[in-house]
Coordinates of C-alpha atoms in Angstrom, one line a residue:
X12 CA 3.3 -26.8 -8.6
X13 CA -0.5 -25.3 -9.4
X14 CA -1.6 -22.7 -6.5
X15 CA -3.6 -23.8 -3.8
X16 CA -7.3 -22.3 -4.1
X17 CA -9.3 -20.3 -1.9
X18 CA -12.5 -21.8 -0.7
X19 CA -15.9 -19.4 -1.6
X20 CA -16.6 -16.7 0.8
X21 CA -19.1 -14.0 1.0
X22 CA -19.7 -10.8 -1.4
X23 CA -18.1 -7.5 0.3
X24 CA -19.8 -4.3 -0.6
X25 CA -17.9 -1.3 0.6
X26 CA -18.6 2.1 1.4
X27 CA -17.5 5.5 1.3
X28 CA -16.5 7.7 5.4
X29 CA -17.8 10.9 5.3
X30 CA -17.9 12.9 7.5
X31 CA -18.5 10.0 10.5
X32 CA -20.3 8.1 8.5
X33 CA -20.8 5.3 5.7
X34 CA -22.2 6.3 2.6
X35 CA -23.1 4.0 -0.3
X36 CA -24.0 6.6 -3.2
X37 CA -22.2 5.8 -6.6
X38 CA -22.7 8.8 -8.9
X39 CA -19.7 7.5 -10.7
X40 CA -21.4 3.8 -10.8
X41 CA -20.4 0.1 -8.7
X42 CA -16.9 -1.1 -10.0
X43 CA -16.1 -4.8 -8.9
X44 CA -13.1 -6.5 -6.8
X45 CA -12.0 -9.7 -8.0
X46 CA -10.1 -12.0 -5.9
X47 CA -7.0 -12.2 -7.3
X48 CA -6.8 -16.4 -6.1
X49 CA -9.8 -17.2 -8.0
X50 CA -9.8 -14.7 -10.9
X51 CA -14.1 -14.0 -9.4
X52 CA -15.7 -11.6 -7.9
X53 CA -14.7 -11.0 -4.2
X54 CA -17.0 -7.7 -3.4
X55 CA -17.5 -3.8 -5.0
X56 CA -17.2 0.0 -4.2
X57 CA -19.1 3.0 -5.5
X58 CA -17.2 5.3 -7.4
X59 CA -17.2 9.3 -5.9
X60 CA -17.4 11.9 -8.2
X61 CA -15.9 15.3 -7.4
X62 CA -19.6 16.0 -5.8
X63 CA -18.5 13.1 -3.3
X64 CA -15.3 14.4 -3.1
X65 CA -16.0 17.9 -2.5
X66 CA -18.6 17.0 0.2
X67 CA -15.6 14.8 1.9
X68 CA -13.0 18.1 1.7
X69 CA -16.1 20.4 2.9
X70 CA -16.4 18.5 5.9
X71 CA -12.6 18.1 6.8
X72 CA -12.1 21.8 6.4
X73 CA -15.2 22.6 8.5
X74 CA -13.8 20.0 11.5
X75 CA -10.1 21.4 11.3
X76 CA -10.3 24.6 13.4
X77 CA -12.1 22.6 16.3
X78 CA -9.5 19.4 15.9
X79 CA -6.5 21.7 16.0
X80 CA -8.2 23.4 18.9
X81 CA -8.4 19.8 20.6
X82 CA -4.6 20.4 21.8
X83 CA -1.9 17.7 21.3
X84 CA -2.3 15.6 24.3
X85 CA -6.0 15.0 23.4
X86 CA -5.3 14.1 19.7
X87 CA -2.5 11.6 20.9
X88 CA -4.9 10.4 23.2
X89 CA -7.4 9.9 20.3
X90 CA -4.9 8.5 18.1
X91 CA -4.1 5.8 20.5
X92 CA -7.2 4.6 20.6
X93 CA -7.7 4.4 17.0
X94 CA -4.1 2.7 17.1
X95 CA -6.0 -0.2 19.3
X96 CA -8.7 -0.1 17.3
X97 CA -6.5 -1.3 14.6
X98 CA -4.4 -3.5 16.3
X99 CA -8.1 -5.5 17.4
X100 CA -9.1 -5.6 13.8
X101 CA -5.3 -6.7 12.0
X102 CA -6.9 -10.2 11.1
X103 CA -10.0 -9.0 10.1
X104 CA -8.2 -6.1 7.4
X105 CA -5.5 -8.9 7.0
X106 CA -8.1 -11.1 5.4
X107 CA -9.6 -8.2 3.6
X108 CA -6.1 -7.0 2.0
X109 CA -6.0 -10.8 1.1
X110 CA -9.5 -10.9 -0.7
X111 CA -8.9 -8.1 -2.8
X112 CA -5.2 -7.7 -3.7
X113 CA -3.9 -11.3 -2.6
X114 CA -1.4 -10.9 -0.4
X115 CA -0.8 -13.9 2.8
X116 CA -3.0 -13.3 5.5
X117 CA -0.5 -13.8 7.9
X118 CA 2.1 -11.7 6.0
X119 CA -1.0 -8.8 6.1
X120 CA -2.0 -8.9 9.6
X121 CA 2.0 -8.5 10.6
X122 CA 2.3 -5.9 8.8
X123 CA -0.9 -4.1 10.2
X124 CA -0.5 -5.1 13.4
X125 CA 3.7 -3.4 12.7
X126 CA 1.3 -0.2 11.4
X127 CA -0.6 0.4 14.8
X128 CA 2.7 0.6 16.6
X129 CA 3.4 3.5 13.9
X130 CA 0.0 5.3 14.9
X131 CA 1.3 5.2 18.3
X132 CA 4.9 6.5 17.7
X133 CA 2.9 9.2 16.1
X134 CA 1.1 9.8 18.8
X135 CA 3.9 9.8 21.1
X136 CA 5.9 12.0 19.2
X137 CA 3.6 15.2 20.0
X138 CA 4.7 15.9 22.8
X139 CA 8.4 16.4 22.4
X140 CA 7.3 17.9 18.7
X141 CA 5.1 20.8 20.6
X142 CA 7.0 21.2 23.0
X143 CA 9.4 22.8 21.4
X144 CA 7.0 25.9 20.5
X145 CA 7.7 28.9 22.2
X146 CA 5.1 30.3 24.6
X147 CA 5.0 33.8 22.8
X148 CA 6.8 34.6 19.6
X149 CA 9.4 32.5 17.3
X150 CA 8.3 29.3 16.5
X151 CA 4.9 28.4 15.7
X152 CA 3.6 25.2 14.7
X153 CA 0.7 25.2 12.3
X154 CA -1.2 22.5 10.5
X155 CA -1.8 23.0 6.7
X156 CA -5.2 22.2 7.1
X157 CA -7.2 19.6 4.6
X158 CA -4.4 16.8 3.8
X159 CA -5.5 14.8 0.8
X160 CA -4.2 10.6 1.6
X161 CA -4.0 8.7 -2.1
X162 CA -2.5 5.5 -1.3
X163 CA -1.7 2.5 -3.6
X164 CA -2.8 -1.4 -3.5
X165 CA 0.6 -3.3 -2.7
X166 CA 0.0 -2.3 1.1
X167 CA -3.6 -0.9 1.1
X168 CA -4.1 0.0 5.3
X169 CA 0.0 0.3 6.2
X170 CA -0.1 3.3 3.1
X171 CA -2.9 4.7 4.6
X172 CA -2.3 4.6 8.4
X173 CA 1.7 5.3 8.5
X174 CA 1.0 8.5 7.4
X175 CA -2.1 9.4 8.9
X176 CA -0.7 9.2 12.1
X177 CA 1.7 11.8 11.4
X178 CA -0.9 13.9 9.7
X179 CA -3.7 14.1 12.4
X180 CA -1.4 14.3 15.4
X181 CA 0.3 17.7 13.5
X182 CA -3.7 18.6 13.7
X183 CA -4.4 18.4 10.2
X184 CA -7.8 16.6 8.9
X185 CA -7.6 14.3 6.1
X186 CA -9.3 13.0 3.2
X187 CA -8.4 9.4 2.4
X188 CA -8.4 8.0 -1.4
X189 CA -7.2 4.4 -1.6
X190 CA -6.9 2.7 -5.1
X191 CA -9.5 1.5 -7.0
X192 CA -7.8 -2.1 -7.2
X193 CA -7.7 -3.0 -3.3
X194 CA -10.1 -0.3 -1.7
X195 CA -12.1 -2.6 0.9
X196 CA -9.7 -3.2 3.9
X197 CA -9.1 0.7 3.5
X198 CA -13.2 1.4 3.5
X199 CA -13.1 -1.0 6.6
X200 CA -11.1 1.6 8.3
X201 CA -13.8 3.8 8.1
X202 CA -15.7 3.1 11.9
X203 CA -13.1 2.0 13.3
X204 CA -12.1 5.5 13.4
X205 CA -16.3 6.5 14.5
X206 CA -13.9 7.9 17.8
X207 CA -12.7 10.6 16.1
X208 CA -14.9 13.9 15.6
X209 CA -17.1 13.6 12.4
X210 CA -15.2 14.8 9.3
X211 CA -11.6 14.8 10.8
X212 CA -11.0 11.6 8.6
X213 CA -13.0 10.9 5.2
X214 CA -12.2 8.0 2.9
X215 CA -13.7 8.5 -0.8
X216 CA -13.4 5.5 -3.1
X217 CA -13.3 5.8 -6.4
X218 CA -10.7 6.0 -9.5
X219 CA -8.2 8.3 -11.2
X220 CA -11.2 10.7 -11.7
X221 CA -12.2 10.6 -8.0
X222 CA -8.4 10.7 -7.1
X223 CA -7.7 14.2 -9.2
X224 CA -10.6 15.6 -8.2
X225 CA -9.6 15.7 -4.6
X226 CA -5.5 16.8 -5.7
X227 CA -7.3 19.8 -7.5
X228 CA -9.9 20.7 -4.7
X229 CA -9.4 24.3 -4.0
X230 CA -9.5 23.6 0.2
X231 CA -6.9 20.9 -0.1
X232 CA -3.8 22.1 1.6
X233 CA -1.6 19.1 1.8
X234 CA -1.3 16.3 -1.0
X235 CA 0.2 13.0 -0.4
X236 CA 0.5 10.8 -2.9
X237 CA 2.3 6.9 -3.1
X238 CA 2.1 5.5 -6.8
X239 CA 3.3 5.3 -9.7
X240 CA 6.0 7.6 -12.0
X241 CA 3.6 8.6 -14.9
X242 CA 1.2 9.7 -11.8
X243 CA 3.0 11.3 -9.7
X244 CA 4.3 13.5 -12.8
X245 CA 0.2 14.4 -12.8
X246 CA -0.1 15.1 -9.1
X247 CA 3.2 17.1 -9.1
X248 CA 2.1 19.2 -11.6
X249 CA -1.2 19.8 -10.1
X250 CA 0.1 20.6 -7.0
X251 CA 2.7 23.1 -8.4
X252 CA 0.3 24.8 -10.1
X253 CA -1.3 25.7 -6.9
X254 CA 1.5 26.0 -5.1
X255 CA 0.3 23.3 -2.7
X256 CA 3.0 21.4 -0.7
X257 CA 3.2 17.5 -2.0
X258 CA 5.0 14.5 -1.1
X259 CA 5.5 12.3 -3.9
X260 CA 6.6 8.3 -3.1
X261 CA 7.2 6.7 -6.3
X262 CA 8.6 3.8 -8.2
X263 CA 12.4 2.7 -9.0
X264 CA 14.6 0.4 -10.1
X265 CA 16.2 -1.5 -7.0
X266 CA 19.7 -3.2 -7.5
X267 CA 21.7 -6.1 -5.2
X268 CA 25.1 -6.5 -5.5
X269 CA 26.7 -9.5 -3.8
X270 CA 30.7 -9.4 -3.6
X271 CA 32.4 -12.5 -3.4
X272 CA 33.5 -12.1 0.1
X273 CA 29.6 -12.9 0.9
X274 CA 28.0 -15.8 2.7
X275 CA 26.2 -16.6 -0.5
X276 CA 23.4 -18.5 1.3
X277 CA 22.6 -15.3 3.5
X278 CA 23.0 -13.6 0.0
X279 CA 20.9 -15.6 -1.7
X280 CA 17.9 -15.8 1.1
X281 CA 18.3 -11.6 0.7
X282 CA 17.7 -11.6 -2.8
X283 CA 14.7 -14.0 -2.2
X284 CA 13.2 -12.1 0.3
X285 CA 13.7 -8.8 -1.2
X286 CA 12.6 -9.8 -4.6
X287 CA 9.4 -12.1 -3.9
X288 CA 7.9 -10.8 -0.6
X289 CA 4.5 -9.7 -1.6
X290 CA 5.0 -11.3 -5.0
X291 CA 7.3 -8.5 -5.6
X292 CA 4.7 -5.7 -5.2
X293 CA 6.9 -3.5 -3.0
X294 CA 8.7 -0.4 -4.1
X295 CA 11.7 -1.5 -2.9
X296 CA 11.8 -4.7 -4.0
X297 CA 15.3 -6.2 -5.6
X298 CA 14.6 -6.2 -9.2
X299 CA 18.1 -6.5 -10.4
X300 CA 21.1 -8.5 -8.5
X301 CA 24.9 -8.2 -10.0
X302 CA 27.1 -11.0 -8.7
X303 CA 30.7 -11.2 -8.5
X304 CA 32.2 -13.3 -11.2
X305 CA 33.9 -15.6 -8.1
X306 CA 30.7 -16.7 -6.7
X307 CA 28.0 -16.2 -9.4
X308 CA 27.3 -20.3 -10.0
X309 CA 26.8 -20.6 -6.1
X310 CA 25.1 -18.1 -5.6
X311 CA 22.6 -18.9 -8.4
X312 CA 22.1 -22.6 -7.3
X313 CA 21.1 -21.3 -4.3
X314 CA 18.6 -18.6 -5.3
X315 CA 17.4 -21.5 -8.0
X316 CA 16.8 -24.1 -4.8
X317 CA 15.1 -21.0 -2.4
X318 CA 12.6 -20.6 -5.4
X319 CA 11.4 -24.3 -6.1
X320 CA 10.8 -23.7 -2.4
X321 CA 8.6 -21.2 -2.2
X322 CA 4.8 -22.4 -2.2
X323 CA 2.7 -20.6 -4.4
X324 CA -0.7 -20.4 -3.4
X325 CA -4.4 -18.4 -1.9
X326 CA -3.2 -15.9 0.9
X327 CA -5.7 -18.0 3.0
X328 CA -3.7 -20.6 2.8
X329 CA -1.6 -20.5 6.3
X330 CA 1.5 -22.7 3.7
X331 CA 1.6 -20.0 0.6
X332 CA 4.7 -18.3 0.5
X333 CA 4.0 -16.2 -2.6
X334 CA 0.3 -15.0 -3.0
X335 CA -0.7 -14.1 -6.9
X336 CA -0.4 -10.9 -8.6
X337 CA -3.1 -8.2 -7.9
X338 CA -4.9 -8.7 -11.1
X339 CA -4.2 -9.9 -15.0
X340 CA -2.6 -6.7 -16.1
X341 CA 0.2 -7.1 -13.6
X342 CA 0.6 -10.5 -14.4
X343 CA 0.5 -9.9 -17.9
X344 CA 2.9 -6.8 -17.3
X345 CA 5.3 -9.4 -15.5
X346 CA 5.0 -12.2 -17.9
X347 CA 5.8 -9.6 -21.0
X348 CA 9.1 -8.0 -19.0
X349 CA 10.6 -12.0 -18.9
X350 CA 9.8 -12.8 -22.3
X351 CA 11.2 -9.5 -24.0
X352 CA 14.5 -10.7 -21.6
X353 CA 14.5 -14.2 -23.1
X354 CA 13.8 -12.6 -26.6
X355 CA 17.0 -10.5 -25.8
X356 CA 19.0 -13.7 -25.2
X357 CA 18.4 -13.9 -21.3
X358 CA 18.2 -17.7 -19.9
X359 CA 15.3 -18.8 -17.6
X360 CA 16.9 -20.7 -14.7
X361 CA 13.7 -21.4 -13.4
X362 CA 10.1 -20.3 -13.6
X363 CA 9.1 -17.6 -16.4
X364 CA 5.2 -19.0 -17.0
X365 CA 2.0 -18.0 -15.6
X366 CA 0.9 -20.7 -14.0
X367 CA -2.2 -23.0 -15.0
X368 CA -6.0 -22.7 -12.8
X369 CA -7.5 -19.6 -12.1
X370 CA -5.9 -16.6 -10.5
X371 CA -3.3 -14.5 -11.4
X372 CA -0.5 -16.4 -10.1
X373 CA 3.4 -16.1 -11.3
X374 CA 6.0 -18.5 -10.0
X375 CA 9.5 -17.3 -8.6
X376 CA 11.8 -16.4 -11.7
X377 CA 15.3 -16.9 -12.0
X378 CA 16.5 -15.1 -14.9
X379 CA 20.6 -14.6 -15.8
X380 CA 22.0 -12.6 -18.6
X381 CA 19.4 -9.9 -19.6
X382 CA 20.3 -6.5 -20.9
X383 CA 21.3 -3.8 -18.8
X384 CA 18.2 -1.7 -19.9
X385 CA 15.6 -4.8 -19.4
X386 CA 12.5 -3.5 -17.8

């Protein structure tokens, strides 16, 4: 079945936070978003270069003593309120997340929605987390200072705000970097957080060069990074050579095994799930499934049915299931790993084409038999 399509909607032109306030200047030039539905343009972003960035890491270092100063029970106070700030605006971002990387809107605003209620546990947790700081000597709690946010485009606002709860209620300030494929629900963060003081959160958009720029900056204490292997390997090294504390979530290779003591429909709505949610743009998403011998047939007539279910479509579309991949190179990516398995002598059970229209959409795939070291 072709996707649905998305009606036309209006250009977005985002901007950089800095320092409490929007800024459009693009020393590094105007990139384009294209809606991933329609295959056209859906809105742009200026590219920061390390001037942007540095001005962005200036101004977080400069409002760090006074936020730390703030005390915990006014930064969880704060932090709620940007927590209902977010929670207001979930269909607004969720349409924005949709627009630019493709993903259902209804899927997206649950998910956002799910991330405010992690800006409040954050906030919640300072208590009992400085409370248990001695009143004079032993243990003293101390933020690292500048925290530098680069987030990826599978989840673009739950990256950013389930760990900047965290980060600003442990009174650090942070500088936010989203990826250059889905950075406009991320730059829409920026006045919702206009409650905070000026510079305690920044977002920079930008590229790889923006993104390295603000791992290297000398004031950056903190790096937190959610991406991909090859660069992470580049962060990690850049952090170690400055001996700056990083947390590196990467990619991996996720495998289900079903026994044959399983309710294979249960099994098989698992594997679905964990393999097509957000058109399998998740970290953790089932890539592989072994199946006991016993109940391999039943349990792949199943998954086969579940995926001639799915509806394929424009994450506007309140009936789309599966939204389309975030762009052409990921489709193209996808497209490539299921024909080197069918080259290898893997059978298609169903699926395994782009589908026709514009967009970048892939069906559910079904695949049995490829090699242990398919990709």
């Amino acid at each position: 079945m072709a996707p649905t399509p998305r009606q036309e909607v209006q250009s977005l032109h985002a901007q950089h936070w800095v320092n409490g306030g929007g800024d459009s200047s693009a020393p590094g030039g105007v990139r384009s978003i294209i809606d991933p539905a329609t295959g056209t343009a859906t809105g742009d972003f200026p590219v920061a270069d390390s001037d942007t960035v540095d001005l962005a890491v200036r101004a977080a270092s400069a409002a760090a003593p006074e936020w730390w100063a703030l005390g915990w029970e006014e930064r969880a106070r704060l932090l709620l309120e940007v927590a209902d700030r977010i929670a207001a605006a979930a269909n607004d971002l969720a349409v924005l997340e949709s627009r630019e990387m493709g993903k259902p809107v209804a899927m997206a605003r649950e998910d956002i929605e799910g991330s405010a209620e992690v800006v409040r546990d954050a906030a919640r947790a300072a208590e009992p987390f400085f409370a248990t700081e001695p009143a004079g000597g032993g243990l003293r709690r101390r933020p690292y200072g500048v925290a530098a946010l680069i987030t990826p485009w599978n989840y673009p606002v739950c990256q950013v705000t389930d760990v900047l709860g965290c980060l600003l209620a442990a009174g650090n300030t942070v500088v936010v970097k989203p990826s250059e494929k889905a950075p406009l629900a991320v730059a829409a963060l920026g006045p919702l957080l206009d409650c905070l003081p000026p510079g305690v959160v920044s977002i920079v958009l930008g590229d790889g060069a923006s993104g390295a720029a603000l791992v290297e900056h000398p004031l950056v204490g903190l790096v937190h990074f959610t991406g991909s292997v090859a660069t992470g390997r580049k962060v990690g090294a850049a952090t170690g050579a400055r001996l700056v504390p990083c947390f590196l979530e990467l990619g991996g290779k996720d495998a289900l095994v079903v026994d044959r003591d399983v309710d294979v429909s249960a099994a098989a709505e698992i594997a679905a799930e964990g393999g097509w949610v957000n058109t399998g743009q998740v970290c953790t998403s089932v890539e592989r499934v072994y199946v006991h011998a016993d109940v391999a047939d039943a349990f792949l007539s199943e998954l086969t049915r579940l995926a001639a279910e799915w509806q394929v479509g424009a994450g506007s579309d309140p009936a789309t299931r599966m939204g389309p991949l975030v762009d052409a190179d990921q489709r193209d990516r996808v497209h490539r790993q299921v024909s080197e398995a069918r080259l290898a002598g893997a059978k298609i059970l169903i699926g395994g084409e782009p589908l026709p229209g514009p967009g970048f959409f892939y069906p559910p795939t079904v695949i049995v038999g490829a090699p242990d070291d398919a990709s």
